[in-house]
Every structure is written in C-alpha cells, then in structure tokens.
Short mmCIF file of C-alpha atoms in Angstrom, two decimals:
data_model
loop_
_atom_site.label_atom_id
_atom_site.label_comp_id
_atom_site.label_asym_id
_atom_site.label_seq_id
_atom_site.Cartn_x
_atom_site.Cartn_y
_atom_site.Cartn_z
CA UNK A 1 20.20 19.61 -71.65
CA UNK A 2 22.47 22.47 -72.70
CA UNK A 3 25.41 24.09 -70.96
CA UNK A 4 26.13 27.64 -70.00
CA UNK A 5 28.07 29.78 -72.45
CA UNK A 6 29.51 33.27 -72.56
CA UNK A 7 27.65 35.98 -70.73
CA UNK A 8 25.71 38.81 -72.35
CA UNK A 9 24.33 41.90 -70.59
CA UNK A 10 20.63 42.24 -69.75
CA UNK A 11 19.59 45.46 -68.02
CA UNK A 12 23.31 46.06 -67.27
CA UNK A 13 23.51 42.60 -65.61
CA UNK A 14 25.41 39.82 -67.37
CA UNK A 15 23.42 36.65 -68.02
CA UNK A 16 24.70 33.51 -69.71
CA UNK A 17 23.69 33.32 -73.35
CA UNK A 18 22.06 29.91 -72.82
CA UNK A 19 19.98 31.40 -70.00
CA UNK A 20 18.87 34.25 -72.24
CA UNK A 21 17.84 31.80 -74.97
CA UNK A 22 15.80 29.83 -72.43
CA UNK A 23 14.15 32.97 -71.10
CA UNK A 24 13.32 34.03 -74.63
CA UNK A 25 11.60 30.70 -75.25
CA UNK A 26 9.60 31.22 -72.06
CA UNK A 27 8.73 34.82 -72.87
CA UNK A 28 10.35 35.90 -69.62
CA UNK A 29 11.97 39.32 -69.41
CA UNK A 30 13.54 39.63 -65.97
CA UNK A 31 13.80 43.05 -64.42
CA UNK A 32 17.20 44.09 -63.12
CA UNK A 33 16.88 42.68 -59.60
CA UNK A 34 15.64 39.34 -60.95
CA UNK A 35 18.52 39.29 -63.45
CA UNK A 36 20.99 39.81 -60.59
CA UNK A 37 19.64 36.67 -58.91
CA UNK A 38 19.75 34.62 -62.11
CA UNK A 39 23.30 35.76 -62.90
CA UNK A 40 24.67 34.43 -59.62
CA UNK A 41 26.30 30.99 -59.75
CA UNK A 42 26.03 30.26 -56.01
CA UNK A 43 24.01 27.08 -55.35
CA UNK A 44 22.18 28.41 -52.26
CA UNK A 45 20.15 31.60 -52.49
CA UNK A 46 17.78 33.43 -50.14
CA UNK A 47 15.53 36.23 -51.32
CA UNK A 48 13.45 38.75 -49.41
CA UNK A 49 10.86 40.31 -51.65
CA UNK A 50 8.27 43.01 -51.44
CA UNK A 51 4.64 42.21 -52.04
CA UNK A 52 3.92 41.50 -55.74
CA UNK A 53 7.64 41.75 -56.58
CA UNK A 54 7.70 38.56 -58.69
CA UNK A 55 9.30 36.22 -56.17
CA UNK A 56 7.55 33.01 -57.28
CA UNK A 57 8.11 33.86 -60.94
CA UNK A 58 11.81 34.32 -60.23
CA UNK A 59 11.98 31.03 -58.30
CA UNK A 60 10.33 29.11 -61.15
CA UNK A 61 12.95 30.43 -63.57
CA UNK A 62 15.71 29.34 -61.21
CA UNK A 63 14.19 25.87 -61.45
CA UNK A 64 14.22 26.11 -65.25
CA UNK A 65 17.90 27.07 -65.29
CA UNK A 66 18.91 24.18 -63.06
CA UNK A 67 16.65 21.54 -64.62
CA UNK A 68 17.13 22.45 -68.29
CA UNK A 69 20.60 24.00 -68.50
CA UNK A 70 22.71 23.09 -65.49
CA UNK A 71 22.96 19.69 -63.88
CA UNK A 72 24.01 20.16 -60.24
CA UNK A 73 23.72 16.46 -59.58
CA UNK A 74 26.58 14.34 -58.35
CA UNK A 75 25.13 11.75 -60.75
CA UNK A 76 25.12 13.14 -64.34
CA UNK A 77 23.16 10.16 -65.63
CA UNK A 78 20.09 11.39 -63.76
CA UNK A 79 17.45 13.07 -65.89
CA UNK A 80 18.28 11.09 -69.03
CA UNK A 81 15.08 9.04 -69.06
CA UNK A 82 16.86 5.80 -68.20
CA UNK A 83 17.99 6.51 -64.65
CA UNK A 84 16.53 8.46 -61.75
CA UNK A 85 14.83 11.75 -62.70
CA UNK A 86 15.99 15.19 -61.70
CA UNK A 87 13.97 15.70 -58.53
CA UNK A 88 12.88 19.05 -57.14
CA UNK A 89 10.87 19.74 -54.00
CA UNK A 90 8.61 22.75 -53.51
CA UNK A 91 8.31 23.30 -49.77
CA UNK A 92 5.98 25.76 -48.08
CA UNK A 93 4.74 26.36 -44.55
CA UNK A 94 1.69 24.54 -45.95
CA UNK A 95 0.81 23.12 -49.36
CA UNK A 96 -1.16 26.19 -50.41
CA UNK A 97 1.94 28.39 -50.36
CA UNK A 98 3.53 26.30 -53.15
CA UNK A 99 0.60 26.88 -55.53
CA UNK A 100 1.96 29.84 -57.46
CA UNK A 101 5.46 28.46 -58.07
CA UNK A 102 3.94 25.08 -58.99
CA UNK A 103 1.75 26.76 -61.61
CA UNK A 104 4.60 28.77 -63.11
CA UNK A 105 6.72 25.63 -63.49
CA UNK A 106 3.91 23.74 -65.22
CA UNK A 107 3.33 26.66 -67.60
CA UNK A 108 7.04 26.94 -68.45
CA UNK A 109 7.46 23.25 -69.20
CA UNK A 110 4.41 23.31 -71.46
CA UNK A 111 5.65 26.41 -73.29
CA UNK A 112 8.77 24.43 -74.17
CA UNK A 113 6.63 21.66 -75.66
CA UNK A 114 7.72 19.06 -73.12
CA UNK A 115 5.47 16.08 -72.28
CA UNK A 116 4.15 17.29 -68.93
CA UNK A 117 1.81 15.53 -66.55
CA UNK A 118 0.72 17.62 -63.57
CA UNK A 119 -1.71 17.01 -60.74
CA UNK A 120 -4.69 19.32 -60.36
CA UNK A 121 -4.02 19.82 -56.66
CA UNK A 122 -0.90 20.70 -54.71
CA UNK A 123 -1.81 18.98 -51.41
CA UNK A 124 0.33 17.11 -52.36
CA UNK A 125 1.14 17.89 -55.97
CA UNK A 126 3.40 16.38 -58.61
CA UNK A 127 4.80 17.42 -61.98
CA UNK A 128 6.32 14.76 -64.22
CA UNK A 129 8.14 15.12 -67.54
CA UNK A 130 8.48 11.80 -69.37
CA UNK A 131 9.02 11.09 -73.05
CA UNK A 132 7.42 8.16 -74.86
CA UNK A 133 9.68 5.12 -75.04
CA UNK A 134 11.82 6.12 -72.08
CA UNK A 135 11.91 4.00 -68.96
CA UNK A 136 11.69 6.76 -66.39
CA UNK A 137 10.71 10.43 -66.11
CA UNK A 138 13.38 13.01 -66.79
CA UNK A 139 12.02 15.52 -64.30
CA UNK A 140 9.83 15.16 -61.21
CA UNK A 141 8.64 18.00 -59.00
CA UNK A 142 6.90 17.29 -55.70
CA UNK A 143 5.22 19.65 -53.23
CA UNK A 144 5.94 19.29 -49.53
CA UNK A 145 4.30 20.82 -46.49
CA UNK A 146 6.32 22.15 -43.59
CA UNK A 147 3.54 21.11 -41.23
CA UNK A 148 5.16 17.68 -40.92
CA UNK A 149 8.93 18.10 -41.15
CA UNK A 150 9.42 14.35 -40.68
CA UNK A 151 8.25 13.76 -44.25
CA UNK A 152 11.19 15.77 -45.60
CA UNK A 153 13.33 12.68 -45.70
CA UNK A 154 13.97 9.48 -47.62
CA UNK A 155 14.92 10.97 -51.02
CA UNK A 156 17.72 13.36 -51.91
CA UNK A 157 16.45 16.06 -54.29
CA UNK A 158 18.65 17.77 -56.85
CA UNK A 159 17.05 21.06 -55.89
CA UNK A 160 14.62 22.62 -53.43
CA UNK A 161 12.52 25.78 -53.53
CA UNK A 162 11.21 27.00 -50.17
CA UNK A 163 8.19 29.27 -50.65
CA UNK A 164 7.42 31.89 -47.99
CA UNK A 165 10.57 30.94 -46.11
CA UNK A 166 9.89 33.61 -43.49
CA UNK A 167 6.83 31.64 -42.37
CA UNK A 168 8.77 28.36 -42.13
CA UNK A 169 10.56 26.99 -39.10
CA UNK A 170 14.34 26.86 -38.90
CA UNK A 171 14.07 23.06 -38.93
CA UNK A 172 12.72 23.17 -42.51
CA UNK A 173 15.77 25.08 -43.68
CA UNK A 174 18.12 22.73 -41.85
CA UNK A 175 16.34 19.67 -43.26
CA UNK A 176 16.44 21.14 -46.78
CA UNK A 177 20.18 21.72 -46.53
CA UNK A 178 20.70 18.16 -45.40
CA UNK A 179 18.58 16.68 -48.21
CA UNK A 180 20.39 18.44 -51.10
CA UNK A 181 23.88 17.63 -49.82
CA UNK A 182 24.16 14.07 -51.27
CA UNK A 183 23.33 15.42 -54.76
CA UNK A 184 25.46 18.55 -54.46
CA UNK A 185 22.15 20.27 -55.15
CA UNK A 186 20.75 23.79 -55.11
CA UNK A 187 18.43 25.62 -52.74
CA UNK A 188 16.28 28.68 -53.46
CA UNK A 189 14.41 30.34 -50.58
CA UNK A 190 11.93 33.13 -51.23
CA UNK A 191 9.52 35.08 -49.09
CA UNK A 192 8.19 38.36 -47.83
CA UNK A 193 9.58 39.25 -44.42
CA UNK A 194 7.08 38.54 -41.67
CA UNK A 195 9.18 39.99 -38.85
CA UNK A 196 12.52 41.63 -38.20
CA UNK A 197 13.72 38.84 -35.92
CA UNK A 198 14.05 35.11 -36.42
CA UNK A 199 16.24 32.77 -38.41
CA UNK A 200 15.30 34.03 -41.90
CA UNK A 201 16.15 37.71 -41.34
CA UNK A 202 19.46 36.57 -39.81
CA UNK A 203 20.19 34.42 -42.86
CA UNK A 204 19.42 37.31 -45.18
CA UNK A 205 21.71 39.62 -43.27
CA UNK A 206 24.59 37.20 -42.91
CA UNK A 207 24.55 36.05 -46.55
CA UNK A 208 24.82 39.50 -48.09
CA UNK A 209 28.59 39.23 -48.44
CA UNK A 210 31.51 36.93 -47.78
CA UNK A 211 30.17 33.48 -48.67
CA UNK A 212 31.35 31.65 -51.81
CA UNK A 213 28.42 29.21 -51.99
CA UNK A 214 25.42 31.21 -50.72
CA UNK A 215 24.04 34.69 -51.07
CA UNK A 216 20.97 36.73 -50.21
CA UNK A 217 19.09 39.11 -52.47
CA UNK A 218 16.36 41.75 -52.27
CA UNK A 219 13.41 42.05 -54.66
CA UNK A 220 11.70 45.35 -53.85
CA UNK A 221 8.15 45.81 -55.07
CA UNK A 222 8.92 48.78 -57.40
CA UNK A 223 11.45 46.66 -59.30
CA UNK A 224 8.45 44.90 -60.86
CA UNK A 225 7.99 47.28 -63.78
CA UNK A 226 4.95 45.40 -65.04
CA UNK A 227 3.24 46.58 -61.85
CA UNK A 228 4.92 49.97 -61.44
CA UNK A 229 5.99 51.07 -64.92
CA UNK A 230 8.02 54.00 -63.59
CA UNK A 231 9.59 52.10 -60.72
CA UNK A 232 10.13 54.14 -57.58
CA UNK A 233 8.93 57.22 -59.45
CA UNK A 234 5.53 55.70 -60.19
CA UNK A 235 2.79 57.87 -58.61
CA UNK A 236 0.99 54.83 -57.20
CA UNK A 237 4.20 53.67 -55.54
CA UNK A 238 4.84 57.14 -54.15
CA UNK A 239 1.35 57.12 -52.65
CA UNK A 240 1.98 53.71 -51.10
CA UNK A 241 5.20 54.96 -49.55
CA UNK A 242 3.59 58.08 -48.15
CA UNK A 243 0.72 56.18 -46.51
CA UNK A 244 2.79 53.34 -45.00
CA UNK A 245 4.74 53.22 -41.77
CA UNK A 246 8.52 53.18 -42.20
CA UNK A 247 8.85 49.66 -40.82
CA UNK A 248 6.06 48.25 -42.99
CA UNK A 249 7.37 50.00 -46.10
CA UNK A 250 10.99 48.90 -45.71
CA UNK A 251 10.14 45.36 -44.69
CA UNK A 252 7.04 44.39 -46.68
CA UNK A 253 7.56 46.56 -49.77
CA UNK A 254 11.32 47.02 -50.13
CA UNK A 255 12.29 43.58 -48.76
CA UNK A 256 14.78 44.99 -46.27
CA UNK A 257 15.54 43.57 -42.84
CA UNK A 258 14.66 46.24 -40.29
CA UNK A 259 16.46 45.92 -36.92
CA UNK A 260 13.97 45.62 -34.03
CA UNK A 261 13.46 48.74 -31.98
CA UNK A 262 15.41 48.93 -28.77
CA UNK A 263 18.36 46.78 -29.85
CA UNK A 264 21.40 47.50 -27.68
CA UNK A 265 23.69 46.68 -30.62
CA UNK A 266 21.71 47.57 -33.80
CA UNK A 267 24.64 46.63 -36.06
CA UNK A 268 25.10 43.19 -34.48
CA UNK A 269 25.63 40.42 -37.06
CA UNK A 270 25.83 36.79 -35.86
CA UNK A 271 27.96 35.74 -38.85
CA UNK A 272 30.52 38.44 -38.09
CA UNK A 273 30.45 38.89 -34.32
CA UNK A 274 30.08 35.28 -33.18
CA UNK A 275 32.88 32.82 -33.84
CA UNK A 276 34.60 29.81 -32.33
CA UNK A 277 37.73 30.65 -30.38
CA UNK A 278 40.09 29.03 -27.91
CA UNK A 279 39.89 30.02 -24.27
CA UNK A 280 42.94 31.85 -22.97
CA UNK A 281 43.15 31.19 -19.23
CA UNK A 282 45.32 34.30 -18.76
CA UNK A 283 42.50 36.58 -19.95
CA UNK A 284 39.44 37.49 -17.86
CA UNK A 285 36.10 36.02 -18.92
CA UNK A 286 33.12 38.39 -18.79
CA UNK A 287 29.54 37.15 -18.80
CA UNK A 288 26.46 39.34 -19.22
CA UNK A 289 22.88 38.24 -18.74
CA UNK A 290 19.92 40.04 -20.27
CA UNK A 291 16.75 38.36 -18.94
CA UNK A 292 14.64 40.24 -21.47
CA UNK A 293 12.10 41.50 -18.94
CA UNK A 294 11.85 43.52 -15.76
CA UNK A 295 11.93 42.00 -12.30
CA UNK A 296 9.46 42.84 -9.56
CA UNK A 297 11.70 41.85 -6.67
#
C-alpha cells in the first residue's frame, strides 16, 4: 500500500501523483468532472450523474484509491494479510444495481495482477484478494441489498459504495453512516436523480458547500467524452437537449436537482434555513400549517 504524494494537474484538476500512477496502471483517464471527485479528500461523497456519465466507473476508482493507496481504517494493521481484511460493501436498492461497480472492481484488481477470487453472481456477491502463504485476505468486497436493511449490521466496513442512491431509502444511508463510523471509514454514494424531492436531492443540495468532511458532486452526461467526443457541443447531445423536457434534461442528463414546481420558497435549503435555537419567551412564536391539499368543508 502506497501513500499520497504531491499533486499534479490532470485536465486542470490537481490529482495526487500516486493516484495518477494507479490510474495509469488501470488505463483509466478520468474526465474533468471525475477528476474533481477523485481530487477531493473528504471521506463522504455524494454524486448525482446523468445517464451514461460514468458513475459506476468513477465509484470503482474511488474504491481503488482507498483500498490500494489510502488506509482510512482506525486499525492500520488491517489489510496486511495477517489481520482483518479491508472490507468494502457495495449496497444497492437490490443486488442487481451493484453489478456494474462489482465488475469494474474485479477488472481493476486483475489488471494490477492481484490474486483475485470473485463470485459469478452478485446476489450476494464477494470479491476476495488473498496472497499465498498469508493467513487472511487483504481485501474483501461484499454486495448488500437494501431490500432488507436489517442485514446491514454486524461488521464495520472500511468503506461503502451505495449504487443508485436515489432509489434507496433514507434508512440505508443512515445505516451506512453508522457502519463506517467505528473504522473512520469512507462513503461514496452515486446515482441518477429519480425525483426532485426526497432525502437524496436534499443531501446533494446541502453538501455542495460548507462541510469539511462531506461534499456533493455532479457528473453530467456530456462530461463523458468517450460518449460525446465534443462534450456539450456534440451534435448528438444537442439533439438530445432539444428533444427533452427541461426537467428531464436537467435532472436525468445534467445531474442537477430541479426544485419541484409550485414551491412557495424555491430557494429553501434545510441545511441553511433549519437550525437548533433556544426559545426566547419574550419573542412571539408563529406557527404555519400547510396541509398539502385542499379542503372540501
């Protein structure tokens, strides 16, 4: 396991030299928006991506950085082959949604010439890296389904990737946060926005700025230059934009949170506008109730 070194620019984004060496070994050339994600040192990340923007590919490389360069564990002896392995969970709303990230991780580990043993299926699936003569695996990756949240317990992973986070319940996110805490671990959530309301859009909005340990990112579809070689100027992308509704385009293609129509306060942000405060008995207390529907009587 190596350590991070000085940073060098990639597509005008600074990446650690060790990360660039690793990416070179994997044949991975991140586009600018992916490089922005990889350059961030925050342990908890949430990403909203457009369709075919490379979300799972990006998540698998975050795993590679943490498992092969950084050790976020509170127990540095883990992953040495003689103590507990570095454990990562891949969580999806169901097992099937972990398939792509699972496959990318297997491919990357094999490209590096590591002794990899991987299950054929992901329901559940397991990836193990273990060298001959060592007592225990160095790395273990397990898939988890959000269908039964109760099974997200027992062990404390060093890292968790949540695939299609927008389709997962809030409880999965809360459980994931709780499970990585003992190991001082990392969390990567990825997904295409399914709606403009709900816990995931709120997380994405509130993590844009102001948090030292968590941040949200956007991976718009045209940033994937292997798909659209000219980016936003690609004729196929222009045609997609012209034939899509504004809401669909911004949300599903550009990865942007679109405020629901009819909001009384369209700029409302829970992280900014809601806070704990002490009651001052000398000040009046105003309460408003919005039932959310009309009344017939």
